Amino acid sequence: MTLKKNIGIVKPEIFKSLNPLRLQSGKILKEYNLIYETYGTLNKKKDNAVLVCHALTGNHHLAGRYSSKDKCPGWWDNLIGPNKPLDTNKFFVIGINNLGGSDGSSGPKSINKQTKKPWGADFPIVTVEDWVNSHEALITSLNISKLAGVVGGSLGGMQVIQWAIRFPEKIKHAVVIAAAPNLTAQNIAFNEVARQSIITDPDFNTGNYYETNTPPRRGLRIARMLGHITYLSDDVMESKFGRKLKNKNYQYDFKTEFEIESYLNYQGDKFAKEFDANTYIRMTKALDYYDPSNGSKRNLSKVFKKIKSKFLVISFTSDWRFSPGRSKEIVKALLDNNIDVKYAEITATSGHDAFLMEEPRYHTILKSYFNSML
Amino acid sequence: MKLNKNNYRYDFPIIANWVKPNSKVLDLGCGDGELLNYLKKERNITGYGIEKDPDNWLKSLKTGINVLQVDLEVGLSEFEDDSFDVVILSKTIQSMHNTEEILNEMLRVGKQVIVTFPNFGYWRDRIQSVQGVMPKSKELPYSWFNTPNVHLCTIKDFDDLCKLNRYKIVDRLVLTDTKSVRFFPNLLGALALYNLVNR
């Protein structure tokens, strides 16, 4: 029996691109940086590289810690490491902070060379397509001509789909988890409420709040609280919190009364301190815009025509933001093109968040699939 | 008919005989993927399996099958008309609720359809019925209280359904253990195999 190990201390690196990136919006990023981390070793044939794409609030820090005192490991530490499902003894795993992010890649918080000030509101809107184009430049700079796999959940899953469509020759396996080929009206609606709560916060100042150091924490906090509600299922909220009270009796005031309120407030506060509002509204925009088939289910089959990679598609029964039905749309378009695909619908109570959890069946499936990629 | 007794289920070679080389096959209720792998080896087929049970699904995945976790009871909406050369339902029909619906769906999706099922008209089953107990046999190993089977039928029943719905039977083979049964198949046969086409 091989023991699962943690990856240990890790260090990010910077990819500097001096080649202009033409964005989907028509704007051009003259140069840009991408911060990334790698784990494991790239083999001689350079055929064991796996790119992991992050979702709405993720980044390049997938696994490991920055120092022995670091409290939290990377966001997908339960999946990635020696003898873990995505085994770094076998694979060379890459995590990249997407453009528009705030953890070291070019984004609203980084310095605009022309003005020598933070980009703020001027940083262009970037899309899933733009991210994948920039990822590809980074991957090429590492002399990797073909990725063994691209893996991602939620918005990360959309990037996986885009990789398979845009660079069919450069990806062997696509692992798409809790994703959709585009967002539903309900999903866009949630994103808009989140954006409005940020944009209408007086501290937001149209996105230029870095120099005054007045981040719109109230807005970001509410956006996160709303997000949290939608990432969980009704059932899991009921079983975790129910009508449990903070105090023994009702207080008949507007302070925190129920456990669920306390949980949401805590999550909102924590997030508002750590995350950048400009990044948040840009990430939700990327979600809204992604639609490779322009809204037509039939078209998705056409768009998938050139795909050469094999697919694993996974959904979770209680996920109502990216429901199993949406994953099945992806599966159907793959089937229409006779593409190799495996599809699992995992029984889980925790809603959309399930894709980050260490559920045994889920991780066993991923481990088996990853092992088959080599 | 001489059948090769090996690790495979004894109905596999007959199914393989009905499947043309290089066909695109859909196996409904593919279990651990054994039949699809057998057909890959013997007939160089490509295709997909559908399996609802998580443990069987994982077994299929481990053997490299394109396995989809979909509930057959809701139909085959993921699949286009005539998108498969062959659609197989092997020893699964008796446990389905929407029996007629799934047969229609199979004939919509596949140009050819293979169905196999335990024959409830088999004499051993009949004797047990006469004795006043629910039949149990090699093909029907369950007790009445834990059986997944809800729609058991006899060969005559299935023939009648085919007639009623105008399914065209190309071939029919009836087996008991490994032997083909020609006389009184509905009485002497334990397992029925049908080869149907959509027209």
Tab-separated table of N, CA, C and O in Angstrom, chain B residues 111-178:
chain	number	residue	atom	x	y	z
B	111	LYS	N	-29.711	0.374	-36.021
B	111	LYS	CA	-30.222	-0.244	-37.246
B	111	LYS	C	-30.581	-1.694	-36.968
B	111	LYS	O	-31.421	-2.279	-37.626
B	112	GLN	N	-29.871	-2.255	-35.986
B	112	GLN	CA	-30.104	-3.642	-35.597
B	112	GLN	C	-30.183	-3.693	-34.079
B	112	GLN	O	-29.477	-2.938	-33.405
B	113	VAL	N	-31.041	-4.574	-33.564
B	113	VAL	CA	-31.223	-4.650	-32.111
B	113	VAL	C	-31.120	-6.100	-31.652
B	113	VAL	O	-31.728	-6.993	-32.248
B	114	ILE	N	-30.318	-6.336	-30.630
B	114	ILE	CA	-30.207	-7.679	-30.084
B	114	ILE	C	-30.727	-7.662	-28.650
B	114	ILE	O	-30.294	-6.851	-27.831
B	115	VAL	N	-31.689	-8.546	-28.381
B	115	VAL	CA	-32.268	-8.630	-27.037
B	115	VAL	C	-32.135	-10.057	-26.537
B	115	VAL	O	-32.449	-11.002	-27.264
B	116	THR	N	-31.632	-10.226	-25.341
B	116	THR	CA	-31.626	-11.562	-24.750
B	116	THR	C	-32.318	-11.498	-23.398
B	116	THR	O	-32.232	-10.489	-22.701
B	117	PHE	N	-33.013	-12.601	-23.063
B	117	PHE	CA	-33.701	-12.618	-21.751
B	117	PHE	C	-33.940	-14.054	-21.298
B	117	PHE	O	-34.019	-14.961	-22.130
B	118	PRO	N	-34.048	-14.241	-19.984
B	118	PRO	CA	-34.369	-15.580	-19.477
B	118	PRO	C	-35.821	-15.909	-19.816
B	118	PRO	O	-36.703	-15.075	-19.599
B	119	ASN	N	-36.051	-17.123	-20.348
B	119	ASN	CA	-37.398	-17.511	-20.768
B	119	ASN	C	-38.195	-18.012	-19.572
B	119	ASN	O	-37.876	-19.043	-18.976
B	120	PHE	N	-39.243	-17.263	-19.246
B	120	PHE	CA	-40.050	-17.619	-18.085
B	120	PHE	C	-40.965	-18.815	-18.364
B	120	PHE	O	-41.615	-19.334	-17.462
B	121	GLY	N	-40.986	-19.233	-19.644
B	121	GLY	CA	-41.789	-20.404	-19.991
B	121	GLY	C	-41.015	-21.711	-19.856
B	121	GLY	O	-41.532	-22.798	-20.134
B	122	TYR	N	-39.753	-21.614	-19.456
B	122	TYR	CA	-38.887	-22.783	-19.293
B	122	TYR	C	-39.532	-23.773	-18.325
B	122	TYR	O	-40.092	-23.363	-17.298
B	123	TRP	N	-39.434	-25.087	-18.679
B	123	TRP	CA	-40.200	-26.089	-17.910
B	123	TRP	C	-39.855	-26.098	-16.417
B	123	TRP	O	-40.712	-26.313	-15.575
B	124	ARG	N	-38.592	-25.816	-16.087
B	124	ARG	CA	-38.225	-25.824	-14.659
B	124	ARG	C	-38.971	-24.709	-13.902
B	124	ARG	O	-39.376	-24.877	-12.751
B	125	ASP	N	-39.118	-23.575	-14.598
B	125	ASP	CA	-39.861	-22.467	-13.976
B	125	ASP	C	-41.334	-22.839	-13.826
B	125	ASP	O	-41.975	-22.548	-12.819
B	126	ARG	N	-41.839	-23.502	-14.909
B	126	ARG	CA	-43.267	-23.866	-14.879
B	126	ARG	C	-43.556	-24.833	-13.745
B	126	ARG	O	-44.582	-24.730	-13.062
B	127	ILE	N	-42.644	-25.816	-13.545
B	127	ILE	CA	-42.872	-26.806	-12.485
B	127	ILE	C	-42.924	-26.125	-11.123
B	127	ILE	O	-43.798	-26.390	-10.294
B	128	GLN	N	-41.989	-25.176	-10.921
B	128	GLN	CA	-41.974	-24.475	-9.630
B	128	GLN	C	-43.264	-23.673	-9.432
B	128	GLN	O	-43.808	-23.628	-8.331
B	129	SER	N	-43.742	-23.077	-10.532
B	129	SER	CA	-45.005	-22.334	-10.442
B	129	SER	C	-46.142	-23.259	-10.043
B	129	SER	O	-46.959	-22.915	-9.179
B	130	VAL	N	-46.176	-24.440	-10.674
B	130	VAL	CA	-47.232	-25.408	-10.365
B	130	VAL	C	-47.123	-25.864	-8.917
B	130	VAL	O	-48.116	-26.064	-8.227
B	131	GLN	N	-45.845	-25.953	-8.435
B	131	GLN	CA	-45.645	-26.355	-7.039
B	131	GLN	C	-46.026	-25.257	-6.063
B	131	GLN	O	-45.997	-25.447	-4.843
B	132	GLY	N	-46.323	-24.085	-6.633
B	132	GLY	CA	-46.817	-23.011	-5.765
B	132	GLY	C	-45.747	-22.081	-5.248
B	132	GLY	O	-45.963	-21.359	-4.279
B	133	VAL	N	-44.547	-22.102	-5.874
B	133	VAL	CA	-43.512	-21.137	-5.452
B	133	VAL	C	-43.035	-20.324	-6.653
B	133	VAL	O	-43.154	-20.765	-7.803
B	134	MET	N	-42.484	-19.145	-6.390
B	134	MET	CA	-41.906	-18.332	-7.465
B	134	MET	C	-40.645	-19.030	-7.970
B	134	MET	O	-39.800	-19.438	-7.185
B	135	PRO	N	-40.530	-19.173	-9.291
B	135	PRO	CA	-39.402	-19.916	-9.859
B	135	PRO	C	-38.043	-19.279	-9.568
B	135	PRO	O	-37.897	-18.064	-9.580
B	136	LYS	N	-37.068	-20.152	-9.304
B	136	LYS	CA	-35.664	-19.757	-9.194
B	136	LYS	C	-34.852	-20.712	-10.061
B	136	LYS	O	-35.144	-21.901	-10.111
B	137	SER	N	-33.855	-20.165	-10.750
B	137	SER	CA	-33.043	-21.021	-11.616
B	137	SER	C	-31.691	-20.351	-11.842
B	137	SER	O	-31.427	-19.277	-11.302
B	138	LYS	N	-30.856	-21.008	-12.673
B	138	LYS	CA	-29.563	-20.442	-13.000
B	138	LYS	C	-29.730	-19.053	-13.620
B	138	LYS	O	-29.007	-18.118	-13.310
B	139	GLU	N	-30.713	-18.944	-14.506
B	139	GLU	CA	-30.947	-17.667	-15.178
B	139	GLU	C	-31.720	-16.677	-14.302
B	139	GLU	O	-31.667	-15.476	-14.519
B	140	LEU	N	-32.459	-17.221	-13.350
B	140	LEU	CA	-33.254	-16.366	-12.444
B	140	LEU	C	-32.896	-16.705	-11.001
B	140	LEU	O	-33.644	-17.372	-10.297
B	141	PRO	N	-31.754	-16.237	-10.549
B	141	PRO	CA	-31.244	-16.691	-9.255
B	141	PRO	C	-31.871	-16.014	-8.033
B	141	PRO	O	-31.545	-16.373	-6.914
B	142	TYR	N	-32.774	-15.072	-8.250
B	142	TYR	CA	-33.256	-14.268	-7.113
B	142	TYR	C	-34.492	-14.853	-6.451
B	142	TYR	O	-35.257	-15.588	-7.072
B	143	SER	N	-34.682	-14.497	-5.186
B	143	SER	CA	-35.936	-14.810	-4.509
B	143	SER	C	-36.941	-13.718	-4.842
B	143	SER	O	-36.551	-12.601	-5.212
B	144	TRP	N	-38.217	-14.033	-4.665
B	144	TRP	CA	-39.256	-13.068	-5.049
B	144	TRP	C	-39.112	-11.740	-4.317
B	144	TRP	O	-39.438	-10.679	-4.836
B	145	PHE	N	-38.528	-11.798	-3.096
B	145	PHE	CA	-38.506	-10.581	-2.286
B	145	PHE	C	-37.284	-9.692	-2.534
B	145	PHE	O	-37.207	-8.592	-2.039
B	146	ASN	N	-36.300	-10.226	-3.286
B	146	ASN	CA	-35.149	-9.357	-3.541
B	146	ASN	C	-34.772	-9.295	-5.021
B	146	ASN	O	-33.671	-8.921	-5.374
B	147	THR	N	-35.710	-9.713	-5.865
B	147	THR	CA	-35.394	-9.729	-7.292
B	147	THR	C	-35.478	-8.329	-7.915
B	147	THR	O	-36.363	-7.546	-7.573
B	148	PRO	N	-34.525	-8.013	-8.804
B	148	PRO	CA	-34.641	-6.752	-9.547
B	148	PRO	C	-35.598	-6.903	-10.736
B	148	PRO	O	-35.917	-5.931	-11.414
B	149	ASN	N	-36.037	-8.150	-10.977
B	149	ASN	CA	-36.844	-8.417	-12.167
B	149	ASN	C	-38.297	-8.036	-11.946
B	149	ASN	O	-38.924	-8.463	-10.984
B	150	VAL	N	-38.818	-7.213	-12.862
B	150	VAL	CA	-40.213	-6.801	-12.730
B	150	VAL	C	-41.055	-7.181	-13.948
B	150	VAL	O	-42.268	-7.239	-13.876
B	151	HIS	N	-40.393	-7.434	-15.071
B	151	HIS	CA	-41.114	-7.760	-16.297
B	151	HIS	C	-40.597	-9.046	-16.924
B	151	HIS	O	-40.019	-9.041	-18.005
B	152	LEU	N	-40.803	-10.144	-16.251
B	152	LEU	CA	-40.400	-11.431	-16.828
B	152	LEU	C	-41.384	-11.809	-17.920
B	152	LEU	O	-42.565	-11.472	-17.857
B	153	CYS	N	-40.868	-12.492	-18.954
B	153	CYS	CA	-41.782	-12.912	-20.023
B	153	CYS	C	-41.327	-14.234	-20.612
B	153	CYS	O	-40.203	-14.684	-20.389
B	154	THR	N	-42.213	-14.848	-21.377
B	154	THR	CA	-41.875	-16.093	-22.059
B	154	THR	C	-41.547	-15.756	-23.514
B	154	THR	O	-41.772	-14.631	-23.972
B	155	ILE	N	-41.014	-16.760	-24.201
B	155	ILE	CA	-40.691	-16.570	-25.613
B	155	ILE	C	-41.958	-16.227	-26.399
B	155	ILE	O	-41.957	-15.357	-27.267
B	156	LYS	N	-43.047	-16.893	-26.042
B	156	LYS	CA	-44.309	-16.625	-26.742
B	156	LYS	C	-44.771	-15.187	-26.493
B	156	LYS	O	-45.193	-14.494	-27.417
B	157	ASP	N	-44.617	-14.746	-25.237
B	157	ASP	CA	-44.967	-13.354	-24.906
B	157	ASP	C	-44.179	-12.374	-25.768
B	157	ASP	O	-44.717	-11.395	-26.288
B	158	PHE	N	-42.869	-12.628	-25.875
B	158	PHE	CA	-42.014	-11.691	-26.613
B	158	PHE	C	-42.353	-11.713	-28.106
B	158	PHE	O	-42.370	-10.666	-28.760
B	159	ASP	N	-42.613	-12.914	-28.614
B	159	ASP	CA	-43.042	-13.015	-30.025
B	159	ASP	C	-44.298	-12.182	-30.261
B	159	ASP	O	-44.416	-11.474	-31.262
B	160	ASP	N	-45.229	-12.273	-29.313
B	160	ASP	CA	-46.489	-11.524	-29.438
B	160	ASP	C	-46.232	-10.020	-29.436
B	160	ASP	O	-46.842	-9.274	-30.202
B	161	LEU	N	-45.301	-9.576	-28.551
B	161	LEU	CA	-44.972	-8.147	-28.482
B	161	LEU	C	-44.371	-7.675	-29.806
B	161	LEU	O	-44.695	-6.598	-30.311
B	162	CYS	N	-43.492	-8.524	-30.383
B	162	CYS	CA	-42.861	-8.186	-31.669
B	162	CYS	C	-43.932	-8.038	-32.752
B	162	CYS	O	-43.881	-7.135	-33.584
B	163	LYS	N	-44.899	-8.965	-32.723
B	163	LYS	CA	-45.976	-8.940	-33.719
B	163	LYS	C	-46.805	-7.673	-33.555
B	163	LYS	O	-47.075	-6.953	-34.502
B	164	LEU	N	-47.169	-7.408	-32.299
B	164	LEU	CA	-47.998	-6.253	-31.981
B	164	LEU	C	-47.353	-4.948	-32.432
B	164	LEU	O	-47.992	-4.063	-32.990
B	165	ASN	N	-46.054	-4.825	-32.190
B	165	ASN	CA	-45.351	-3.579	-32.521
B	165	ASN	C	-44.646	-3.637	-33.874
B	165	ASN	O	-43.889	-2.739	-34.230
B	166	ARG	N	-44.866	-4.732	-34.582
B	166	ARG	CA	-44.268	-4.941	-35.895
B	166	ARG	C	-42.749	-4.836	-35.881
B	166	ARG	O	-42.146	-4.228	-36.762
B	167	TYR	N	-42.134	-5.403	-34.838
B	167	TYR	CA	-40.678	-5.524	-34.865
B	167	TYR	C	-40.357	-6.675	-35.807
B	167	TYR	O	-41.010	-7.716	-35.770
B	168	LYS	N	-39.347	-6.485	-36.630
B	168	LYS	CA	-39.005	-7.546	-37.578
B	168	LYS	C	-37.913	-8.443	-36.989
B	168	LYS	O	-36.797	-7.997	-36.750
B	169	ILE	N	-38.275	-9.725	-36.758
B	169	ILE	CA	-37.304	-10.665	-36.192
B	169	ILE	C	-36.477	-11.270	-37.331
B	169	ILE	O	-37.013	-11.936	-38.215
B	170	VAL	N	-35.174	-11.043	-37.311
B	170	VAL	CA	-34.292	-11.613	-38.329
B	170	VAL	C	-33.840	-13.004	-37.907
B	170	VAL	O	-33.785	-13.929	-38.711
B	171	ASP	N	-33.491	-13.121	-36.637
B	171	ASP	CA	-33.032	-14.395	-36.087
B	171	ASP	C	-33.572	-14.560	-34.687
B	171	ASP	O	-33.738	-13.566	-33.979
B	172	ARG	N	-33.767	-15.826	-34.312
B	172	ARG	CA	-34.088	-16.096	-32.922
B	172	ARG	C	-33.374	-17.370	-32.530
B	172	ARG	O	-33.380	-18.342	-33.277
B	173	LEU	N	-32.713	-17.364	-31.411
B	173	LEU	CA	-32.025	-18.557	-30.952
B	173	LEU	C	-32.391	-18.803	-29.505
B	173	LEU	O	-32.527	-17.853	-28.728
B	174	VAL	N	-32.601	-20.059	-29.177
B	174	VAL	CA	-32.976	-20.387	-27.799
B	174	VAL	C	-31.954	-21.373	-27.251
B	174	VAL	O	-31.566	-22.323	-27.934
B	175	LEU	N	-31.496	-21.120	-26.038
B	175	LEU	CA	-30.453	-21.961	-25.451
B	175	LEU	C	-30.889	-22.511	-24.107
B	175	LEU	O	-31.635	-21.876	-23.374
B	176	THR	N	-30.372	-23.717	-23.811
B	176	THR	CA	-30.412	-24.204	-22.440
B	176	THR	C	-28.984	-24.623	-22.127
B	176	THR	O	-28.405	-25.433	-22.848
B	177	ASP	N	-28.420	-24.056	-21.099
B	177	ASP	CA	-26.979	-24.147	-20.842
B	177	ASP	C	-26.256	-23.722	-22.110
B	177	ASP	O	-26.452	-22.625	-22.561
B	178	THR	N	-25.496	-24.613	-22.734
B	178	THR	CA	-24.783	-24.163	-23.924
B	178	THR	C	-25.411	-24.719	-25.194
B	178	THR	O	-24.924	-24.486	-26.292
